[in-house]
mmCIF file of C-alpha atoms in Angstrom:
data_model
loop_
_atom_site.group_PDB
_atom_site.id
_atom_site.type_symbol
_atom_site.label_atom_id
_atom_site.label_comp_id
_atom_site.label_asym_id
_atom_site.label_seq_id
_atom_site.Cartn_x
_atom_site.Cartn_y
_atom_site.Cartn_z
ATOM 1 C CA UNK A 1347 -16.324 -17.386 24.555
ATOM 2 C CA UNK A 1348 -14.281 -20.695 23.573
ATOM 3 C CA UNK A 1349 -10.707 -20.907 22.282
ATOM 4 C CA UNK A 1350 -12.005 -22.093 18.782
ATOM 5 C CA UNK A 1351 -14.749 -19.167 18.121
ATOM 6 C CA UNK A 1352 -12.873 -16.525 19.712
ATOM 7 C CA UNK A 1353 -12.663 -13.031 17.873
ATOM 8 C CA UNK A 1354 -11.208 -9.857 18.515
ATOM 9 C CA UNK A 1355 -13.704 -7.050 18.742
ATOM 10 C CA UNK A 1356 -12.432 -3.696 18.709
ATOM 11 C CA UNK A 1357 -9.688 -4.838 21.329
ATOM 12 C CA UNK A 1358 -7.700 -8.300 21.447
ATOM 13 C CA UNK A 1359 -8.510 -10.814 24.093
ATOM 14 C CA UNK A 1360 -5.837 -11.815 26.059
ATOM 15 C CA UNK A 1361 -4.713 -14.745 27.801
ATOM 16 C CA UNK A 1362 -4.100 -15.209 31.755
ATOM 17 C CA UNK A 1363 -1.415 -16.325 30.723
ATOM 18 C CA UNK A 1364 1.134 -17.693 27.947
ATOM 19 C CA UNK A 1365 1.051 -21.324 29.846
ATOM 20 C CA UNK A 1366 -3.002 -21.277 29.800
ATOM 21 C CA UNK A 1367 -2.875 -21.187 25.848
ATOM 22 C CA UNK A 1368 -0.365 -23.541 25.629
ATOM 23 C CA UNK A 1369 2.754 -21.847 25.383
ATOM 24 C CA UNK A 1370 5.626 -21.219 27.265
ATOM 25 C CA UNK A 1371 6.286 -17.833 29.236
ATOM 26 C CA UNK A 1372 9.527 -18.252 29.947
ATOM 27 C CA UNK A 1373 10.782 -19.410 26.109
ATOM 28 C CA UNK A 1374 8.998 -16.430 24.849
ATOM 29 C CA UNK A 1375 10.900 -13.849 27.110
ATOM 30 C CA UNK A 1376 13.964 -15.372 26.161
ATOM 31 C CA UNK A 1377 12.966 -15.114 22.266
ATOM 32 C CA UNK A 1378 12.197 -11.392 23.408
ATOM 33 C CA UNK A 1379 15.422 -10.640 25.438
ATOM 34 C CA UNK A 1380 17.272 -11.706 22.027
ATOM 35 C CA UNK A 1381 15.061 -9.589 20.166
ATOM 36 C CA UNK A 1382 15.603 -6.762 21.616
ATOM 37 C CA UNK A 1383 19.476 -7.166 20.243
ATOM 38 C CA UNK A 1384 18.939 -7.128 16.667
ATOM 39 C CA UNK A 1385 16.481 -4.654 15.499
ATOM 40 C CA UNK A 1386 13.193 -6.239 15.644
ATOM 41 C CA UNK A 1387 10.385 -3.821 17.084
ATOM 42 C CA UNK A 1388 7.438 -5.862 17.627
ATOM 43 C CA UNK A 1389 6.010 -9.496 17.887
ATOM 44 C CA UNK A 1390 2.896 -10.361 18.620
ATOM 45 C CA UNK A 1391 1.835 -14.168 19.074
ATOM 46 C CA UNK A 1392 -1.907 -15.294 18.701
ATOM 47 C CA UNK A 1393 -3.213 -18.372 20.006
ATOM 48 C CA UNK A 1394 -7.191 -19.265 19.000
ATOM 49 C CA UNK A 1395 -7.961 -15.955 18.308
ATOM 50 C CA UNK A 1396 -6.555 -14.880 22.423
ATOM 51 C CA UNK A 1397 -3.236 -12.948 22.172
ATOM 52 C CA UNK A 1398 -0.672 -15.412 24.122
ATOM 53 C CA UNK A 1399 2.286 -12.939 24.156
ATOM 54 C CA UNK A 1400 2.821 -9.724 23.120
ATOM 55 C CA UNK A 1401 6.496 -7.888 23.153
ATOM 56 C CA UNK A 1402 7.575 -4.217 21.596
ATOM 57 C CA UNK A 1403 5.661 -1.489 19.701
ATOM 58 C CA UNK A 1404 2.253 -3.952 18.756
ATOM 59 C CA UNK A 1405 0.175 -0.722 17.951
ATOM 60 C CA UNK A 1406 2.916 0.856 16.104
ATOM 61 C CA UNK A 1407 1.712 1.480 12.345
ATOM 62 C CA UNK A 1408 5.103 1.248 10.392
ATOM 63 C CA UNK A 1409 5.936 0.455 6.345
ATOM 64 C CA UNK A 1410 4.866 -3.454 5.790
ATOM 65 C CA UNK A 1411 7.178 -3.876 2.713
ATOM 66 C CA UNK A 1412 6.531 -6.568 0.499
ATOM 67 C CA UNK A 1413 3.911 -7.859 3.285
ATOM 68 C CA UNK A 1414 1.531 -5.802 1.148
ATOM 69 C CA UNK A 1415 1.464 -8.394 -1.511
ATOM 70 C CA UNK A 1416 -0.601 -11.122 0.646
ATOM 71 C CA UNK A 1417 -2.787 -8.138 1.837
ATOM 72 C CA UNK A 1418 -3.720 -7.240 -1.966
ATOM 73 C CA UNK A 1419 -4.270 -10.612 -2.851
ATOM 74 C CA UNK A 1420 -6.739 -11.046 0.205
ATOM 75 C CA UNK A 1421 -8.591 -8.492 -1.318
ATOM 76 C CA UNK A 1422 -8.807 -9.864 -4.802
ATOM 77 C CA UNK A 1423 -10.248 -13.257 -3.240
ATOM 78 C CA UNK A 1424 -13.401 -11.147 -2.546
ATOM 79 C CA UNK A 1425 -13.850 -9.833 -6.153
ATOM 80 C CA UNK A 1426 -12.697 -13.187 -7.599
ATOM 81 C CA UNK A 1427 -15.836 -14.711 -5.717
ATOM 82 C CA UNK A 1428 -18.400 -12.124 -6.568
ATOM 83 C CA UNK A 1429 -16.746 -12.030 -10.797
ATOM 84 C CA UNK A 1430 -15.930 -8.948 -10.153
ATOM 85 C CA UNK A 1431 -11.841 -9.978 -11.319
ATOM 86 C CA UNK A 1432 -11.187 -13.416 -13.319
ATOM 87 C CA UNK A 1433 -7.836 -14.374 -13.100
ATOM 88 C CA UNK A 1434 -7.343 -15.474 -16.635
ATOM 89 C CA UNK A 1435 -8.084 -11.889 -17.830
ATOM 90 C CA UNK A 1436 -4.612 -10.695 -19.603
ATOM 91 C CA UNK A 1437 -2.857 -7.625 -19.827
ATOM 92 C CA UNK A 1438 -3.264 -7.090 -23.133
ATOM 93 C CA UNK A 1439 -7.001 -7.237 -22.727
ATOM 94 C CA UNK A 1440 -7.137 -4.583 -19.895
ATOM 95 C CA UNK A 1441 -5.196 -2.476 -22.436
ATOM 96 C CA UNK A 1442 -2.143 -2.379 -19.953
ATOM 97 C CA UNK A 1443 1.310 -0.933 -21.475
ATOM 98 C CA UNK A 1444 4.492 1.095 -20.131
ATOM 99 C CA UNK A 1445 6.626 3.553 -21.291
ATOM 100 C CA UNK A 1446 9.371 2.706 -23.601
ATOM 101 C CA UNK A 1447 10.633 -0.236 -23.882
ATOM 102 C CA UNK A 1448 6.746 -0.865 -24.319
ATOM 103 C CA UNK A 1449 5.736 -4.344 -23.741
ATOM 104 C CA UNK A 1450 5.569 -6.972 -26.680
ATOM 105 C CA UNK A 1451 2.451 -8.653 -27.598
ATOM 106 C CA UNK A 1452 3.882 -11.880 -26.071
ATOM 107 C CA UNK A 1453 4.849 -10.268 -22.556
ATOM 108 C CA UNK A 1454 0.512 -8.837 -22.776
ATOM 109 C CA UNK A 1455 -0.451 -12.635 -22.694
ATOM 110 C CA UNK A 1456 0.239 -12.494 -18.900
ATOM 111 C CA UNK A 1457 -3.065 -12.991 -16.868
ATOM 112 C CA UNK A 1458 -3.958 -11.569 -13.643
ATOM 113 C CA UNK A 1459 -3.228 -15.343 -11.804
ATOM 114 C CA UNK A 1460 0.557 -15.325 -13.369
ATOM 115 C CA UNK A 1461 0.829 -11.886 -11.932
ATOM 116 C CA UNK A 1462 -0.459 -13.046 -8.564
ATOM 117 C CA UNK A 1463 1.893 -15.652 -8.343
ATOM 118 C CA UNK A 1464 4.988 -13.505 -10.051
ATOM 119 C CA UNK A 1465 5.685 -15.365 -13.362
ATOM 120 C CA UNK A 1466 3.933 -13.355 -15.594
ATOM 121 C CA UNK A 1467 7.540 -12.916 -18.126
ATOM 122 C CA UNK A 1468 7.175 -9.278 -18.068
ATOM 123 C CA UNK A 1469 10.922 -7.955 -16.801
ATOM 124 C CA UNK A 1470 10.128 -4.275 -17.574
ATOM 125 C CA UNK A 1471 11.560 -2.322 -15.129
ATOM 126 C CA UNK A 1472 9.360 -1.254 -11.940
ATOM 127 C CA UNK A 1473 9.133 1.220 -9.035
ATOM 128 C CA UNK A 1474 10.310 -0.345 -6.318
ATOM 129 C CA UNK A 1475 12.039 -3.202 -7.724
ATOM 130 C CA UNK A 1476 15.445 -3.610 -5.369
ATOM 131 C CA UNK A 1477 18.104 -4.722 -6.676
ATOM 132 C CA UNK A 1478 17.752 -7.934 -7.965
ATOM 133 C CA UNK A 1479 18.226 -8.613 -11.435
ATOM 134 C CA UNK A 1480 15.383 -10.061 -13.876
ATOM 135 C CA UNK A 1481 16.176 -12.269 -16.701
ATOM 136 C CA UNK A 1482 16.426 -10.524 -19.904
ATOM 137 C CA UNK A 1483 12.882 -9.243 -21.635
ATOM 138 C CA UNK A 1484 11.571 -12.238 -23.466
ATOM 139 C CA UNK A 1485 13.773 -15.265 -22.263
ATOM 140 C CA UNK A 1486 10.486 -16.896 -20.852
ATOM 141 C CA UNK A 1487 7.171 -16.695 -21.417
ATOM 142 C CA UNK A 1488 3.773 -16.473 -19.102
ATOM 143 C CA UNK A 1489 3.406 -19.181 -16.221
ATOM 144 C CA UNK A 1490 7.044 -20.533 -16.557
ATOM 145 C CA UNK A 1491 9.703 -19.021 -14.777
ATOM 146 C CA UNK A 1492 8.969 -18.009 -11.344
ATOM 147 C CA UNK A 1493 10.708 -14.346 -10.469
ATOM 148 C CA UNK A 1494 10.045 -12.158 -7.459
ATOM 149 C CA UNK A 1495 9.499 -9.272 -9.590
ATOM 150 C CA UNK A 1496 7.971 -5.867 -8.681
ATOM 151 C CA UNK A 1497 5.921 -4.763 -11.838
ATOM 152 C CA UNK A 1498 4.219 -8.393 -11.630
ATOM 153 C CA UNK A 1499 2.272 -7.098 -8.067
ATOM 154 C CA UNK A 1500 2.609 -3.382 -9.083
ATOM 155 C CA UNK A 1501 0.729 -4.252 -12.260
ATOM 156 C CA UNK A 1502 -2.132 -6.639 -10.125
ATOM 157 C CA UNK A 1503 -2.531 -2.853 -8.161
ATOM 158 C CA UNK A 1504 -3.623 -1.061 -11.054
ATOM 159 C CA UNK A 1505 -5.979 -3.856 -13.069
ATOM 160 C CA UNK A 1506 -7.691 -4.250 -9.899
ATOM 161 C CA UNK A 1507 -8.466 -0.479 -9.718
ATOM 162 C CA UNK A 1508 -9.393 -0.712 -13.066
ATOM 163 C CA UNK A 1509 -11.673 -3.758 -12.693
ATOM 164 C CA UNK A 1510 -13.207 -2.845 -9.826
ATOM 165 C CA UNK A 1511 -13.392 1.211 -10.153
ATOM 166 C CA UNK A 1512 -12.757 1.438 -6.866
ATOM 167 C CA UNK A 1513 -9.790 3.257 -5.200
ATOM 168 C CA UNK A 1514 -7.791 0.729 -3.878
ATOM 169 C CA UNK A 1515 -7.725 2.270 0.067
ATOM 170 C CA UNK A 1516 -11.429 2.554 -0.289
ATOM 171 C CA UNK A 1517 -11.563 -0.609 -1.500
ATOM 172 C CA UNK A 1518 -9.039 -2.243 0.785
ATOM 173 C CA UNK A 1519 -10.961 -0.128 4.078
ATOM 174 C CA UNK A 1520 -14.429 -1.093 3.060
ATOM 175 C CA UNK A 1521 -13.758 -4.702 2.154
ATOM 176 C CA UNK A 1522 -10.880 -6.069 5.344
ATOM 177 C CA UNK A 1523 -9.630 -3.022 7.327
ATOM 178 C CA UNK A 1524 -13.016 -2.070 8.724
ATOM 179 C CA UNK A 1525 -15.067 -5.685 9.081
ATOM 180 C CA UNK A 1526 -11.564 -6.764 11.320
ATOM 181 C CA UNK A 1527 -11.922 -3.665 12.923
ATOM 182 C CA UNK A 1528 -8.746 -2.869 13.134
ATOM 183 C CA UNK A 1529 -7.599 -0.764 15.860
ATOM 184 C CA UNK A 1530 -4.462 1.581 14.068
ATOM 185 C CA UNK A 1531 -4.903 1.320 10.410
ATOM 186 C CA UNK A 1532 -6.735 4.157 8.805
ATOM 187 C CA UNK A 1533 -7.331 4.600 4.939
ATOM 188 C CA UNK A 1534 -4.752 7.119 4.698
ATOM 189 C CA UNK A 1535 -2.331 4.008 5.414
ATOM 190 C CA UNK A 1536 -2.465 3.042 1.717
ATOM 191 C CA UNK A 1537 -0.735 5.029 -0.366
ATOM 192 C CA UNK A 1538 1.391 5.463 -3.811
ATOM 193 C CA UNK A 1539 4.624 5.287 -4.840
ATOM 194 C CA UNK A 1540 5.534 6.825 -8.118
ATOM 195 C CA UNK A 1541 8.821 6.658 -10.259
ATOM 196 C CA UNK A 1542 10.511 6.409 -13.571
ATOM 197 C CA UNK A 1543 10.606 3.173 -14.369
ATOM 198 C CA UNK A 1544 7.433 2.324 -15.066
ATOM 199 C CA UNK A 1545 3.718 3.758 -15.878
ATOM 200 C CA UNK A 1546 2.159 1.987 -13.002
ATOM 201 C CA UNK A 1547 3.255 2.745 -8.887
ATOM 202 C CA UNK A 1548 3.499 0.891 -5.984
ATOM 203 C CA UNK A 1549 0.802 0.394 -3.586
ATOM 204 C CA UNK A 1550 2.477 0.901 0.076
ATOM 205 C CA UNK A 1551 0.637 0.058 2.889
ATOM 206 C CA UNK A 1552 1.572 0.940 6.884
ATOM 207 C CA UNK A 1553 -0.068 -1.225 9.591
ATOM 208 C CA UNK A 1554 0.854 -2.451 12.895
ATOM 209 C CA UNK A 1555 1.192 -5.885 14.418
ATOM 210 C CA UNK A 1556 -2.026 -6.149 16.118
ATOM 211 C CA UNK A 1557 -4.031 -5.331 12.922
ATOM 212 C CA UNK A 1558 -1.480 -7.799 11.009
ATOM 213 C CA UNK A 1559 -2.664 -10.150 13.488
ATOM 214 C CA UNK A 1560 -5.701 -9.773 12.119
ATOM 215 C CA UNK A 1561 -5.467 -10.241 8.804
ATOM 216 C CA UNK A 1562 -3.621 -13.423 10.069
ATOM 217 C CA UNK A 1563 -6.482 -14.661 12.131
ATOM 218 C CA UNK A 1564 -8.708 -14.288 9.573
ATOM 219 C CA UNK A 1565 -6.638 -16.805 7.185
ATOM 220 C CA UNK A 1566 -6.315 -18.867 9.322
ATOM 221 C CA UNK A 1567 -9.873 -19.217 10.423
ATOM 222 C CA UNK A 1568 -10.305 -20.033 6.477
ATOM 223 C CA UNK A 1569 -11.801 -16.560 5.817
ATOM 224 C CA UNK A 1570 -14.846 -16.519 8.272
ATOM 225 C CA UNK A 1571 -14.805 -13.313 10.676
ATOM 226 C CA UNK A 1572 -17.358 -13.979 13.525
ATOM 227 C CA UNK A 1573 -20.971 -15.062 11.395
ATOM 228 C CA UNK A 1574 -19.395 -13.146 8.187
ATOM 229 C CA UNK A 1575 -17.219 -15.358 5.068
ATOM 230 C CA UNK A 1576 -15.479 -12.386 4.399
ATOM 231 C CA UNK A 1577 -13.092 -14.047 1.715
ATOM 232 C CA UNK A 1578 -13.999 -17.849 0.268
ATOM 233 C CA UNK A 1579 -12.869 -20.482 1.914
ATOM 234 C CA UNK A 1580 -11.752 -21.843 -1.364
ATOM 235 C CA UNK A 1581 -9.425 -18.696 -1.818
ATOM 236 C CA UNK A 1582 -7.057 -19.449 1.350
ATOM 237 C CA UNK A 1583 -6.544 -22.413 0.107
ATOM 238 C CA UNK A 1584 -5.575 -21.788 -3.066
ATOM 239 C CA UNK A 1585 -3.697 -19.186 -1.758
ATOM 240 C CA UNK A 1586 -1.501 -21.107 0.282
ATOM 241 C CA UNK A 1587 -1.066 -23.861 -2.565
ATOM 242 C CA UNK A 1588 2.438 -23.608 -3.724
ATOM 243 C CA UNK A 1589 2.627 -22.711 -7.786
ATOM 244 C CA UNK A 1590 5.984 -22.604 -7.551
ATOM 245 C CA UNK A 1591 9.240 -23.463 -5.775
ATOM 246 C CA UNK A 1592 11.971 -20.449 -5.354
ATOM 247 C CA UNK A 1593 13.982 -22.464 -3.303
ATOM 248 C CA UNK A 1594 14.497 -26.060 -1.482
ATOM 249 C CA UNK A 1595 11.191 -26.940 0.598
ATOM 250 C CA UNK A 1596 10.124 -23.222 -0.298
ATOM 251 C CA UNK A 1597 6.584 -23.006 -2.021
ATOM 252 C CA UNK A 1598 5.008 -19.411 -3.571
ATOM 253 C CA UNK A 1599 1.073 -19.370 -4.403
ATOM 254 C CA UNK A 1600 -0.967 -16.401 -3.975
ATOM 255 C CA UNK A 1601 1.255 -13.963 -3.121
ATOM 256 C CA UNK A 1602 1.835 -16.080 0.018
ATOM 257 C CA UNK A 1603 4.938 -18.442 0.761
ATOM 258 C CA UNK A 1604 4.308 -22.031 1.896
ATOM 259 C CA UNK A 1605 7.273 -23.976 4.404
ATOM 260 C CA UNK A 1606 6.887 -26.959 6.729
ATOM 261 C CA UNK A 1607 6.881 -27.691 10.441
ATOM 262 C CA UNK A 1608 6.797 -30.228 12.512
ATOM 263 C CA UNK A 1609 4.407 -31.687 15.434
ATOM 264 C CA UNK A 1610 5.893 -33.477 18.787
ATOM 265 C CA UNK A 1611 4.548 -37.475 17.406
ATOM 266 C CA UNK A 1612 2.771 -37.444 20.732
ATOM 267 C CA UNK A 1613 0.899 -34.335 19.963
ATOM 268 C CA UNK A 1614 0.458 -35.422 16.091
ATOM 269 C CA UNK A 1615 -2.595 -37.901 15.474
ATOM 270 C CA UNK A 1616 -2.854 -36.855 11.443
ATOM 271 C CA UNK A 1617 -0.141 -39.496 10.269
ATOM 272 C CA UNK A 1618 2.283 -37.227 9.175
ATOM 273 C CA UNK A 1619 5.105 -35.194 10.567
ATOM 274 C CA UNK A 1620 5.203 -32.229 8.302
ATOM 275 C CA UNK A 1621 2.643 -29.713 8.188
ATOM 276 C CA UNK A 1622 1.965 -26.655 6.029
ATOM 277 C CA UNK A 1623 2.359 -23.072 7.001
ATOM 278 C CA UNK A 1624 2.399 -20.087 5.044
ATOM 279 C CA UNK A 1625 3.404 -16.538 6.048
ATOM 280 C CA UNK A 1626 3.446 -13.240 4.028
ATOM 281 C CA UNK A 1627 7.186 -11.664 4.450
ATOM 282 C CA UNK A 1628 8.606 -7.978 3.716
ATOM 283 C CA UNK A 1629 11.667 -6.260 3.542
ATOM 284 C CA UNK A 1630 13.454 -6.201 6.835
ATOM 285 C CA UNK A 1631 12.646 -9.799 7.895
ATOM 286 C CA UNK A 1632 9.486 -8.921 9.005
ATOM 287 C CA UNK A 1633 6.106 -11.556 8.451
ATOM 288 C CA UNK A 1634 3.181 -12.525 9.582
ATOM 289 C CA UNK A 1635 3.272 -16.094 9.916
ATOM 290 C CA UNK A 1636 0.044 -18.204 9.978
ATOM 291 C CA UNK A 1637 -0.231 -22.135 11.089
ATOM 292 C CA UNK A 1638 -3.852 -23.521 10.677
ATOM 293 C CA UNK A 1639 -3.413 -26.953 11.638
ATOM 294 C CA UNK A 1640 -2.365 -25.194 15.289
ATOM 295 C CA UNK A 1641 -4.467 -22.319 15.495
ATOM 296 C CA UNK A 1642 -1.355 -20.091 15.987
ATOM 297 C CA UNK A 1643 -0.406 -16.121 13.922
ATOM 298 C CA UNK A 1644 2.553 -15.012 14.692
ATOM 299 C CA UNK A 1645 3.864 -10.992 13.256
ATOM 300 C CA UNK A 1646 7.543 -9.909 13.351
ATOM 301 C CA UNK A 1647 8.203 -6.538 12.141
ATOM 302 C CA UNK A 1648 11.189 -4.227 11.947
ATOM 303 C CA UNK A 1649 10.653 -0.271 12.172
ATOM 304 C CA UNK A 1650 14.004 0.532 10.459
ATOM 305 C CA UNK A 1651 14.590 -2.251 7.740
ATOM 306 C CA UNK A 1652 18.087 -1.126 7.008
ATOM 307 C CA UNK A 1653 18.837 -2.706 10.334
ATOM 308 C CA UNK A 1654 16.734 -5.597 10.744
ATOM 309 C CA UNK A 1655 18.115 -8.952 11.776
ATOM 310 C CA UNK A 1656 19.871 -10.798 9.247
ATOM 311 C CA UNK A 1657 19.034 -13.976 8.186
ATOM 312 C CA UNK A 1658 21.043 -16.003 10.607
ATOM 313 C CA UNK A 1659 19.560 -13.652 13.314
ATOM 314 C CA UNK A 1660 16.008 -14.128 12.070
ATOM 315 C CA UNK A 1661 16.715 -18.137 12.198
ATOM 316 C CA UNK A 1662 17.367 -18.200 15.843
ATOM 317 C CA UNK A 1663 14.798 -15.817 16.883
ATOM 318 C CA UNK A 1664 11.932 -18.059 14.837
ATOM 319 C CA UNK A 1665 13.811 -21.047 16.746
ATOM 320 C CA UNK A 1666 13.422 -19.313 20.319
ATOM 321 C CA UNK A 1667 9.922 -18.281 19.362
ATOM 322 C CA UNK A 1668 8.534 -21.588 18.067
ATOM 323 C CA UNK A 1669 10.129 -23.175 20.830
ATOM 324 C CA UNK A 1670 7.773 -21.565 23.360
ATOM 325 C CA UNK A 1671 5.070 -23.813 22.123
ATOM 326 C CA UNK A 1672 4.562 -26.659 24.003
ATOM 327 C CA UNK A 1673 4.227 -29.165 20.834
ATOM 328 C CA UNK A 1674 6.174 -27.363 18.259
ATOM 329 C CA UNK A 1675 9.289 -28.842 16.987
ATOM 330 C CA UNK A 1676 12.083 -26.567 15.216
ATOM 331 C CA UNK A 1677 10.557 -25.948 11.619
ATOM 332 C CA UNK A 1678 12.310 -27.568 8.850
ATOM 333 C CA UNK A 1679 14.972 -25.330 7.135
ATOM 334 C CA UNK A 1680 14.774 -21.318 7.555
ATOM 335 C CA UNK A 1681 11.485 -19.896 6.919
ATOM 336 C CA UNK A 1682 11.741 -16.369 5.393
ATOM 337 C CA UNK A 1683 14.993 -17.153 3.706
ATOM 338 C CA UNK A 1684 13.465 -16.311 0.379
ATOM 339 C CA UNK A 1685 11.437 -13.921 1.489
ATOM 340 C CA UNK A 1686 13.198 -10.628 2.040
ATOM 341 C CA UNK A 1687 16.818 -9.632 1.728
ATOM 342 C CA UNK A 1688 18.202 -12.701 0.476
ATOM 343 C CA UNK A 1689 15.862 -12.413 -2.694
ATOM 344 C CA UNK A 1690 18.262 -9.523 -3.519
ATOM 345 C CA UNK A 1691 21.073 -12.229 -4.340
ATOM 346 C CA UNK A 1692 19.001 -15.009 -5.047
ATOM 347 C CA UNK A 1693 19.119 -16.526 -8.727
ATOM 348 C CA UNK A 1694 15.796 -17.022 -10.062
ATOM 349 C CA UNK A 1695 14.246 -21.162 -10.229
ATOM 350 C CA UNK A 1696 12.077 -22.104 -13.568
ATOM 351 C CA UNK A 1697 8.797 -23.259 -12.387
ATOM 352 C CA UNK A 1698 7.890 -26.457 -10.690
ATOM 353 C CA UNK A 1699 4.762 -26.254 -9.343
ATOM 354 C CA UNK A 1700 1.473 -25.804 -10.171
ATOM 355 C CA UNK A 1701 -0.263 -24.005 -13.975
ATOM 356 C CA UNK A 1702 -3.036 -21.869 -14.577
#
């Protein structure tokens, strides 16, 4: 089996070493020893499909967070691609409401894409929200004013339920879990989360960081799992195309966010230095980062969120890690600094990317 077709079955393959998949032992124990020292619980570093390094509690199945996102919209690739879901569908045609203050007939224009990429205009309240605070209800309309807001992916939950009639664990078990056969989740991983605020939960999802991995692996292999597309290869793609920018080199598309990196010139024969990335991020600084230009998935994840690293910590630690490969240069600017707790605090951007 060769680096560039390898697959794990129903256990990872891993390498002789760190050195033999080009990275460096010695860099990652380092990145580890820190680790240990400010709350992280696993990591898990996959090179070609072969596990380079491993560190912590990898089978552990703990609360992804906001990581569950980039999972759901993985799943709505595959209906997208058989018509099951069309992402210009609106809310107000999937007879979606909440309780009172119902929505206006301008906030059920939102489609299913303006959901998935979280400037749909709706700023009811949600379960789960956090505490950031949305713009008042109306100030902007569908598709332009990015904000990471709650009811946007608690919404995309329910109309795919509805559009699919099919349970989303089911759906989510059948469809990803079991073709990557995963070795800790289980369908009773994927559950509900109900509150006032709002008519429609959260989805929650527990996993560990060897079936994150996978999900990982299979993005960045474009969506092909041994002989099988499982998701178009047109999806990841799209998915990792920024729609808009929350913040300075910081790109949001599918429910994924987009950042740059940089290649050692030696090592970098495209004719560019920067290079896209993309990575799927939840409370607690935790992620799953994936890099297709270098074959490379890397998962971070925190057991107890309320004492994760904080940012600065979670900057050195990505610095320490990415240093361990051989042709990796420090990325350019932090990479989850939008994507967990400093979304709490940060001010909301109007859109500059892409339109539906």
């Amino acid at each position: 089996m060769t680096a560039d077709i390898a697959y794990p079955a129903e256990n990872w393959t891993y390498a002789a070493s760190p050195e033999a998949v080009g990275w460096s032992g010695a860099q990652l124990e380092a990145a580890y020893d820190f680790a240990a020292t400010i709350g992280t619980s696993a990591i898990f570093v996959v090179q070609d499909g072969i596990v380079a390094s491993e560190w912590g509690a990898v089978s552990y199945t703990g609360g992804i967070a906001s990581m569950r996102k980039s999972l759901l919209s993985a799943l709505i690739g595959i209906h997208v691609a058989e018509g099951t879901i069309d992402l210009r569908t609106t809310i107000a045609e999937l007879g979606i409401d909440d309780c009172e203050p119902v929505l206006t007939q301008q906030e059920k224009q939102a489609t299913i894409a303006d959901l998935l990429t979280s400037r749909s205009g709706v700023y009811h309240a949600a379960v789960d929200q956090g505490p950031s605070i949305p713009p008042a209800r109306g100030r902007y309309q569908r598709g332009e004013y990015w904000f990471y807001n709650n009811w946007d992916f608690n919404v995309l939950g329910v109309a795919v339920r509805q559009l699919t009639g099919i349970p989303l664990a089911d759906d989510f078990d059948e469809r990803i879990a079991t073709p990557l056969q995963m070795q800790d989740f289980r369908r009773d991983h994927f559950y509900f989360k109900t509150g006032p605020q709002s008519l429609h939960p959260a989805y929650k999802i527990r996993m560990s960081p060897r079936d994150l991995a996978r999900v990982g692996l299979l993005f960045q292999r474009e969506g092909q799992w041994q002989d099988r597309q499982l998701i178009p290869a047109e999806w990841i793609r799209a998915s990792a195309t920024a729609y808009a920018h929350p913040g300075p080199a910081i790109g949001y598309g599918y429910s994924w966010w987009i950042g740059k990196y940089r290649l050692d010139s030696s090592e970098d024969n495209s004719g560019c230095a920067d290079h896209s990335f993309y990575w799927a991020s939840g409370l607690g600084n935790q992620y799953l980062m994936v890099f297709p230009l270098l074959g490379t998935v890397i998962v971070h994840t925190v057991a107890d969120t309320n004492n994760g690293p904080t940012d600065e910590q979670l900057e050195t630690l990505q610095n320490k890690l990415l240093g361990g490969k051989l042709i990796l240069r420090p990325i350019q600017g932090p990479v989850t600094r939008y994507g967990s707790e400093m979304l709490a605090r940060h001010e909301s951007r109007p859109l500059t990317g892409k339109s539906e």
